[in-house]
PDB file of C-alpha atoms in Angstrom:
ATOM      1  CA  UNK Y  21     143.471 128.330 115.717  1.00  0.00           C
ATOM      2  CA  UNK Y  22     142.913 131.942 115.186  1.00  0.00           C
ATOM      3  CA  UNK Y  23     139.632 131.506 113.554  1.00  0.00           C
ATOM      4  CA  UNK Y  24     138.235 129.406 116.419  1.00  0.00           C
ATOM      5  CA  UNK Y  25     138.671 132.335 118.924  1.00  0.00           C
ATOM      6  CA  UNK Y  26     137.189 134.836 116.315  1.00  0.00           C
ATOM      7  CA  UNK Y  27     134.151 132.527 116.211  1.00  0.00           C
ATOM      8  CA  UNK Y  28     134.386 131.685 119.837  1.00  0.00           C
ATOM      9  CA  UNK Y  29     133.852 135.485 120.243  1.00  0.00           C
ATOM     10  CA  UNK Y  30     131.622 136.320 117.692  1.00  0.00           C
ATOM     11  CA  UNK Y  31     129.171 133.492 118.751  1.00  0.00           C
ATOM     12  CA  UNK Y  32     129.731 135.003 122.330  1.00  0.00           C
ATOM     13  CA  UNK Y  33     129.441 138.745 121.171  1.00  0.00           C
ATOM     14  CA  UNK Y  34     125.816 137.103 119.036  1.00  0.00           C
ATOM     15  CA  UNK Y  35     124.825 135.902 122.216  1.00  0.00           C
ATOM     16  CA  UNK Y  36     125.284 138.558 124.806  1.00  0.00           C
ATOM     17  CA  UNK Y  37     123.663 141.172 121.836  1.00  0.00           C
ATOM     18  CA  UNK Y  38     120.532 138.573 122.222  1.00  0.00           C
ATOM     19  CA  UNK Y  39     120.178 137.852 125.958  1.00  0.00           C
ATOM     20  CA  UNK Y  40     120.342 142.103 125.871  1.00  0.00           C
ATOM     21  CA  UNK Y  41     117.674 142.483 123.695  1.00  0.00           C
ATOM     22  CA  UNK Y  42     115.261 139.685 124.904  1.00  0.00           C
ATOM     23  CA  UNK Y  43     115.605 141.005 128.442  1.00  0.00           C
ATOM     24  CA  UNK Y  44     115.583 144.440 127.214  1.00  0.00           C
ATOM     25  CA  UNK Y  45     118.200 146.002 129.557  1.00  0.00           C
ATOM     26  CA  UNK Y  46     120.208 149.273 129.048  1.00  0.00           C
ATOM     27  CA  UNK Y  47     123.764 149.448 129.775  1.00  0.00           C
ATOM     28  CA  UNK Y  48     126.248 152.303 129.920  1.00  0.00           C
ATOM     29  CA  UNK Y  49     129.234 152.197 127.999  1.00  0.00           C
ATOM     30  CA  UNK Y  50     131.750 150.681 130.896  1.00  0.00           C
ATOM     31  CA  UNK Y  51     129.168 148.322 131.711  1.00  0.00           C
ATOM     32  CA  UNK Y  52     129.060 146.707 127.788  1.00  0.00           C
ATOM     33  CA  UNK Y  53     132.794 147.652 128.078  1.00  0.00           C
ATOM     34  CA  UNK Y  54     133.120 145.017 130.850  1.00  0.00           C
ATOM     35  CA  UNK Y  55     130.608 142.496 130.061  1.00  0.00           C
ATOM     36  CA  UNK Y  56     132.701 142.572 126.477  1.00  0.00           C
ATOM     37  CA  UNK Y  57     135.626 142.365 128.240  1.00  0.00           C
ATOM     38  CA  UNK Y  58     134.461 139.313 130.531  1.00  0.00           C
ATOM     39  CA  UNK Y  59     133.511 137.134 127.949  1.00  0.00           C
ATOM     40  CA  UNK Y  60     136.240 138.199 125.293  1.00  0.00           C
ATOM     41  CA  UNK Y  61     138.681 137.041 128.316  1.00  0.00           C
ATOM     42  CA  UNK Y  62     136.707 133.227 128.979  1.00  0.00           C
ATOM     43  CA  UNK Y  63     137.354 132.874 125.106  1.00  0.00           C
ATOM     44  CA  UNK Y  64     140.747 133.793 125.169  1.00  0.00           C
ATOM     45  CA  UNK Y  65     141.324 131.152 128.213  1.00  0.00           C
ATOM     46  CA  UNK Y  66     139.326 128.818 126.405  1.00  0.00           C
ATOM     47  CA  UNK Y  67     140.994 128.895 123.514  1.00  0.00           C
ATOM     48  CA  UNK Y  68     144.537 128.995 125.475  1.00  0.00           C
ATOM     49  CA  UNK Y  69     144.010 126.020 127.235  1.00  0.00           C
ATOM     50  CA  UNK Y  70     143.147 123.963 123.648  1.00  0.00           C
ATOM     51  CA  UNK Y  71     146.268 125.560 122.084  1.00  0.00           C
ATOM     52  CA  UNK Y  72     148.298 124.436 125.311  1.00  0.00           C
ATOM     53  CA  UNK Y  73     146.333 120.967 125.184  1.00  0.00           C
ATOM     54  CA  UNK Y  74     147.057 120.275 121.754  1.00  0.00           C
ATOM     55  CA  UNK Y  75     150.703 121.580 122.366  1.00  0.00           C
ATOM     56  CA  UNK Y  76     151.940 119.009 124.550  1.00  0.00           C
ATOM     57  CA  UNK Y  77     150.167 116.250 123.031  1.00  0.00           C
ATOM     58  CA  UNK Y  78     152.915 117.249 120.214  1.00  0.00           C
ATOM     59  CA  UNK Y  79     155.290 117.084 123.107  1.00  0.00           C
ATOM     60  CA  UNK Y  80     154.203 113.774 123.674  1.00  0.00           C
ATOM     61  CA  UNK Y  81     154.334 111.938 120.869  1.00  0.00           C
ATOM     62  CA  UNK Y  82     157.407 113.634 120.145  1.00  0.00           C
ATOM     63  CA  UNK Y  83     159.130 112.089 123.179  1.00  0.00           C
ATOM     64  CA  UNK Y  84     157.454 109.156 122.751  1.00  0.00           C
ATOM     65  CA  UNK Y  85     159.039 109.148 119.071  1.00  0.00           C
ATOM     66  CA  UNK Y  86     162.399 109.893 120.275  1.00  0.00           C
ATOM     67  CA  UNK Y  87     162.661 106.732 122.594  1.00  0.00           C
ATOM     68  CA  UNK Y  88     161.476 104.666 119.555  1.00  0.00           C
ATOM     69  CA  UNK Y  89     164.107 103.311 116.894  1.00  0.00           C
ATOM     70  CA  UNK Y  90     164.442 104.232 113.539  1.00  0.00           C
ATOM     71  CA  UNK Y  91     162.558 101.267 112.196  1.00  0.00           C
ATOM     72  CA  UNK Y  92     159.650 102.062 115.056  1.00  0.00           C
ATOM     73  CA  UNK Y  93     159.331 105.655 114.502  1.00  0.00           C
ATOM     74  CA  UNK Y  94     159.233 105.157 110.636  1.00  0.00           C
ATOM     75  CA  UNK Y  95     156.236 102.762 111.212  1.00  0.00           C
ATOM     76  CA  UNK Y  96     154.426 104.980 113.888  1.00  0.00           C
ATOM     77  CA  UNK Y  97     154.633 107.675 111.690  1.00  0.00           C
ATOM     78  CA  UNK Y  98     153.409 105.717 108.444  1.00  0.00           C
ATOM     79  CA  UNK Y  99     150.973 104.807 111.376  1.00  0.00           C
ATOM     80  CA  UNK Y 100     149.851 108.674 111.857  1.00  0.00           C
ATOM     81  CA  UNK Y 101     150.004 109.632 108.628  1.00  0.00           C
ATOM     82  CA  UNK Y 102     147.378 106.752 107.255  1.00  0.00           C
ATOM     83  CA  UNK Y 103     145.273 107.082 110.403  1.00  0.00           C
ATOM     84  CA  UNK Y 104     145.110 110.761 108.976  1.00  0.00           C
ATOM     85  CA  UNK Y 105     144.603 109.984 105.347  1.00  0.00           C
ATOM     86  CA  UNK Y 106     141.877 107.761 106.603  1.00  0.00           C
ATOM     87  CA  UNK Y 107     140.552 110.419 108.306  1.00  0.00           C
ATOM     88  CA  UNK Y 108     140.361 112.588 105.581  1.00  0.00           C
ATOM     89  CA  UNK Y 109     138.877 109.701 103.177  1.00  0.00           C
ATOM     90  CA  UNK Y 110     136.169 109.596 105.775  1.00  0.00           C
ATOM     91  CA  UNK Y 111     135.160 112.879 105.665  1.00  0.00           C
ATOM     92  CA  UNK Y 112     135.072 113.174 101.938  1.00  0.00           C
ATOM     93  CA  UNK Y 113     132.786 110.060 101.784  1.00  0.00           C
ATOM     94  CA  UNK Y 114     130.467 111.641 103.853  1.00  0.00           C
ATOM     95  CA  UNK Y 115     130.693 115.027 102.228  1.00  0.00           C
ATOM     96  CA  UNK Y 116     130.119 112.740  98.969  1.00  0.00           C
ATOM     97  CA  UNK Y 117     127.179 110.394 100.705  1.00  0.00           C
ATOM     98  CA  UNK Y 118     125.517 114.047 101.955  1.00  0.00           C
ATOM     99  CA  UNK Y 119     125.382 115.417  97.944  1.00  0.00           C
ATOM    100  CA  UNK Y 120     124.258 112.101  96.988  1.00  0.00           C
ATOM    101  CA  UNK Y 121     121.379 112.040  99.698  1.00  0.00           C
ATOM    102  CA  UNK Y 122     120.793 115.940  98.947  1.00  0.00           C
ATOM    103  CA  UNK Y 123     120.393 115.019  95.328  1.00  0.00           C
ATOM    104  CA  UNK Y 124     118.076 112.226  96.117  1.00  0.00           C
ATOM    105  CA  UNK Y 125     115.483 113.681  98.146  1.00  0.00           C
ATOM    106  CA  UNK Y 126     115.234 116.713  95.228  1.00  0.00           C
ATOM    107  CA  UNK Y 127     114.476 113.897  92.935  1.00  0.00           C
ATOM    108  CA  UNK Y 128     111.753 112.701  95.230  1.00  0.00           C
ATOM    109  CA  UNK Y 129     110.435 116.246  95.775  1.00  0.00           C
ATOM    110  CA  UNK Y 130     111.288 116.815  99.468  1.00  0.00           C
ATOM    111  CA  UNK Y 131     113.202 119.268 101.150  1.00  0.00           C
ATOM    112  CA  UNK Y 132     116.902 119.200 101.129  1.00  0.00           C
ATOM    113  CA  UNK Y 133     116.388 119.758 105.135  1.00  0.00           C
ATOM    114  CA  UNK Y 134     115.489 116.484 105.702  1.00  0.00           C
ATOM    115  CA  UNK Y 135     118.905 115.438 104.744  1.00  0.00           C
ATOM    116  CA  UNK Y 136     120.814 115.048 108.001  1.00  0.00           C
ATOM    117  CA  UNK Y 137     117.870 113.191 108.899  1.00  0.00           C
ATOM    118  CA  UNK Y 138     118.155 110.287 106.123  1.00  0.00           C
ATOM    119  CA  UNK Y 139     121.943 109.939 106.629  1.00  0.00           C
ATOM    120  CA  UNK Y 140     123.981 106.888 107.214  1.00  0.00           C
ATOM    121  CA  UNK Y 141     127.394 105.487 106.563  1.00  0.00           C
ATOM    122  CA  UNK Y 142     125.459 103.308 104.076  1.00  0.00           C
ATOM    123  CA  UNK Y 143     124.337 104.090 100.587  1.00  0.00           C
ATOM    124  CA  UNK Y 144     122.249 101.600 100.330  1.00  0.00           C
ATOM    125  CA  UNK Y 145     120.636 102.583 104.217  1.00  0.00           C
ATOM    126  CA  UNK Y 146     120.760 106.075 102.878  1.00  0.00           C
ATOM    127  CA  UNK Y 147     118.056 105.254  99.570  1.00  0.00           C
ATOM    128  CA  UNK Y 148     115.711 103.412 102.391  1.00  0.00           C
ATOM    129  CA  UNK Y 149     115.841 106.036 104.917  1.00  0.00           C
ATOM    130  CA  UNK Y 150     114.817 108.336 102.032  1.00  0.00           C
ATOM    131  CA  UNK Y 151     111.844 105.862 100.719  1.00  0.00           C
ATOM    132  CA  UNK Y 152     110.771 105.476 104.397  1.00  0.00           C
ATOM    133  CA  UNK Y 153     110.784 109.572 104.635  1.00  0.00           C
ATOM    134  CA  UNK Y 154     108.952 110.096 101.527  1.00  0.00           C
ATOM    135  CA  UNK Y 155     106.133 107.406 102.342  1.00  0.00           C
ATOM    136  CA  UNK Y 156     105.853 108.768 106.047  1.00  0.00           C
ATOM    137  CA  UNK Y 157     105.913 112.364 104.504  1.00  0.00           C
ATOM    138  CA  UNK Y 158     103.232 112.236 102.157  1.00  0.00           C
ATOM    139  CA  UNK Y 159     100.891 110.337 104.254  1.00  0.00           C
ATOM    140  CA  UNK Y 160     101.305 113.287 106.580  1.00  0.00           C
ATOM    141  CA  UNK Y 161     100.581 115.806 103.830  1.00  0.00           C
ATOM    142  CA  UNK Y 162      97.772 113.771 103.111  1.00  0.00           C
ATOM    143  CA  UNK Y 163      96.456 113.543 105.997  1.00  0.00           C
ATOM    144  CA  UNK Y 164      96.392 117.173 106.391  1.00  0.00           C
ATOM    145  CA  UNK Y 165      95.054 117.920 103.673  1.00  0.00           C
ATOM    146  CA  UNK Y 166      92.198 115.821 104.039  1.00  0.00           C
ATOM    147  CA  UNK Y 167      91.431 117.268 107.385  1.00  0.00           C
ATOM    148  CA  UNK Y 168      91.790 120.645 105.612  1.00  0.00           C
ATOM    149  CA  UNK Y 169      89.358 119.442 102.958  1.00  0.00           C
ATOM    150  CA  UNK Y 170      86.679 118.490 104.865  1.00  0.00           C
ATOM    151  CA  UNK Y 171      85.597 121.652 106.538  1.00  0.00           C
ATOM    152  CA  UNK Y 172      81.747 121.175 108.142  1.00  0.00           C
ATOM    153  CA  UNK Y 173      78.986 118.805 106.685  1.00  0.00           C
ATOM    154  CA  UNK Y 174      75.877 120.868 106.276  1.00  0.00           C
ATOM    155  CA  UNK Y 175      73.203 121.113 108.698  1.00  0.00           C
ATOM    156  CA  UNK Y 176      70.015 119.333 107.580  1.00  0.00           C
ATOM    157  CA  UNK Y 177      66.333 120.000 108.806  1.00  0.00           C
ATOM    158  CA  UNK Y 178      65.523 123.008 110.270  1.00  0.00           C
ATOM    159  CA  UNK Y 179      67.438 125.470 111.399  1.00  0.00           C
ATOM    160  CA  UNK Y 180      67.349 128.053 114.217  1.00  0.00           C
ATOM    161  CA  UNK Y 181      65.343 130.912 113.675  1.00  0.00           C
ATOM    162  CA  UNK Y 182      63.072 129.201 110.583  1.00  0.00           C
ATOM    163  CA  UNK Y 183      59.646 128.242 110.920  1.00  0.00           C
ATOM    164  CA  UNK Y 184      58.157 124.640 109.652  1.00  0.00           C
ATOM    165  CA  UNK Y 185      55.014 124.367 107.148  1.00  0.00           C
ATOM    166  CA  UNK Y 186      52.822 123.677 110.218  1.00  0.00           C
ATOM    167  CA  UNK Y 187      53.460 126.417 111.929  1.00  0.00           C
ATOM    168  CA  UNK Y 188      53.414 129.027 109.110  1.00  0.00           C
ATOM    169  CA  UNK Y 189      50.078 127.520 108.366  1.00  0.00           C
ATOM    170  CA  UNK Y 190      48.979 128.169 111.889  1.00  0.00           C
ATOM    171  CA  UNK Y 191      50.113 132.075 111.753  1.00  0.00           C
ATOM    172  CA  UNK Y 192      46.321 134.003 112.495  1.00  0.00           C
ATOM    173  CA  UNK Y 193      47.248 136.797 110.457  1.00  0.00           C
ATOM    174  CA  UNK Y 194      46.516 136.306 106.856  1.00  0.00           C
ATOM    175  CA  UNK Y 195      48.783 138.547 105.489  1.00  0.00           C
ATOM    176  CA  UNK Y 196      51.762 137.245 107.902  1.00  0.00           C
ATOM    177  CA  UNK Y 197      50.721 133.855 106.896  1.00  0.00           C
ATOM    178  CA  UNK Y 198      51.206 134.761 103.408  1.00  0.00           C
ATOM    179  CA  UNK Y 199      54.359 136.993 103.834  1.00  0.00           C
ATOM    180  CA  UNK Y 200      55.961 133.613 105.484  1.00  0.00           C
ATOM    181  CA  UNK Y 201      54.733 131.235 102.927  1.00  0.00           C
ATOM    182  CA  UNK Y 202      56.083 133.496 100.003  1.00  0.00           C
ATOM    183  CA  UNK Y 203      59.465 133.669 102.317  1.00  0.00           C
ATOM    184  CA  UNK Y 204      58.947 130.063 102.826  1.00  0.00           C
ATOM    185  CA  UNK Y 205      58.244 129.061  99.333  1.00  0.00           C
ATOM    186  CA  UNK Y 206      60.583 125.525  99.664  1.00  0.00           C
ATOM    187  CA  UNK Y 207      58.482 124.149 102.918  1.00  0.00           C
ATOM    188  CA  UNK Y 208      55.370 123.910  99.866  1.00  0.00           C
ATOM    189  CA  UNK Y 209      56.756 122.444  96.860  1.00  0.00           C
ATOM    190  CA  UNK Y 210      56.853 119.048  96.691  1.00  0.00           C
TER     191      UNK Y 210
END
């Protein structure tokens, strides 16, 4: 219980440190002294009225044991306590089905990330949402990669700025004529 309000008011503290630097405010000492204050006392409240809700649901099933009979209130609470076991068995299957998937997508060389999004209840749904992930995947980084590959085709004929054979041939000036041939040396060869 204790280390739900420390979170509750770290997460808050985290938060109110961001929104201050994104909007990029000052604040005087009383004024972070309140703001503090303000948000440490929501967390408190919030955290009171769980403890008090969780509180007289104990109440509650308490009373609702007493009126019971021996023979009922063994079997509700063989009732509660397998209802928690099952619980518990739950949670360890999934912590168990998570390793498993984490394990699996290393194997098939993709992020460990990706692993609440191949998760199921299901081993077996677990293995296709990984095969499905890995074939969707690569034909991304294929794709990608392709389109990174291909860059520009070259230009072919001529280009801006160069002259053909007929009009190099056309130049009056011998010399120029013979600078841009010699320059030009390609446009003669055959």
């Amino acid at each position: 219980m204790a280390e739900t309000t420390e979170t509750e008011q770290t997460t808050e503290q985290e938060q109110a440190a961001t929104e201050t630097e994104q909007k990029e405010q000052t604040f005087t000492q009383s004024e972070l002294d309140s703001l503090i204050d303000k948000r440490t006392a929501k967390a408190l409240e919030t955290a009171k009225q769980k403890w008090e809700e969780e509180k007289q649901d104990a109440v509650n099933q308490a009373e609702k044991l007493a009126k019971l009979s021996a023979a009922e209130r063994k079997e509700a609470e063989d009732k509660a306590k397998q209802e928690a076991m099952d619980k518990r068995e739950q949670e360890l299957n999934q912590r168990e089905m998570r390793y498993e998937a984490q394990h699996q997508l290393e194997e098939n060389e993709l992020p460990t990330d990706f692993v609440d999004m191949v998760m199921s209840n299901d081993a077996e749904k677990v293995s296709e949402n990984i095969a499905n992930l890995k074939t969707a995947f690569n034909k991304a980084v294929e794709v990608t990669v392709n389109e990174k590959l291909r860059g520009k085709t070259p230009q072919t004929g001529t280009t801006a700025g160069r002259l053909t054979k007929q009009e190099i041939l056309q130049t009056a000036d011998e010399k120029e004529r013979q600078r841009l041939i010699g320059e030009n040396m390609d446009l003669f060869r055959k």
